[in-house]
Amino acid sequence: MKKVNIYVTLRESVLDPQGSAVMGSLHKMGYAEVKDVRIGKYLELVISDEVQDIDAHVNEMCQKLLTNTVIEDYRFEIEEAVSQ
Amino acid sequence: MKKVNIYVTLRESVLDPQGSAVMGSLHKMGYAEVKDVRIGKYLELVISDEVQDIDAHVNEMCQKLLTNTVIEDYRFEIEEAVSQ
């Protein structure tokens, strides 16, 4: 088994109202040192070893289902040998 | 400026219906090799250098606002010297 960690973030040019709301709350709580907050998604996939080209498969899954490539960027890393 | 990346995941013992739904969709799309999907949050904070104990501050923010420690775990990493 391999574990794949996928990080999905909004593109730089896209406004992040959820992040702005969280930053506003942090400021109200006294954390004035926080200058920016962006919120994204973090996905952990466990994938069986039988797949040959895991990189290509993960890219396909990201582009077809897991992310919206118009407004989101993604990157992922593959960890070896997860026991499940 | 420092960039802080925070990864929030559901605790192992907590069911993840969103992850299950995504896994179901991936299976329908033919990706039978996917054995598990867990979905979490990924936050990027930019924090000013004037703060002394950034670790303690980030822990406080996570526990008070950013995560629900009853059902979620978090970890974070601090990157130095982000120009903003």
Coordinates of C-alpha atoms in Angstrom, one line a residue, chain A residues 14 20-21 27 39 46 49-50 60-61 72:
Chain A
V14 CA -8.7 33.8 -6.5
S20 CA -10.6 36.2 5.3
A21 CA -13.3 35.3 7.8
H27 CA -7.7 39.5 14.8
I39 CA -7.7 27.7 3.4
V46 CA -4.3 4.8 0.4
D49 CA 0.6 -1.4 -4.9
E50 CA -0.7 -3.2 -8.0
E60 CA -5.8 12.0 -13.4
M61 CA -7.9 11.6 -10.2
E72 CA -7.4 25.5 -7.5

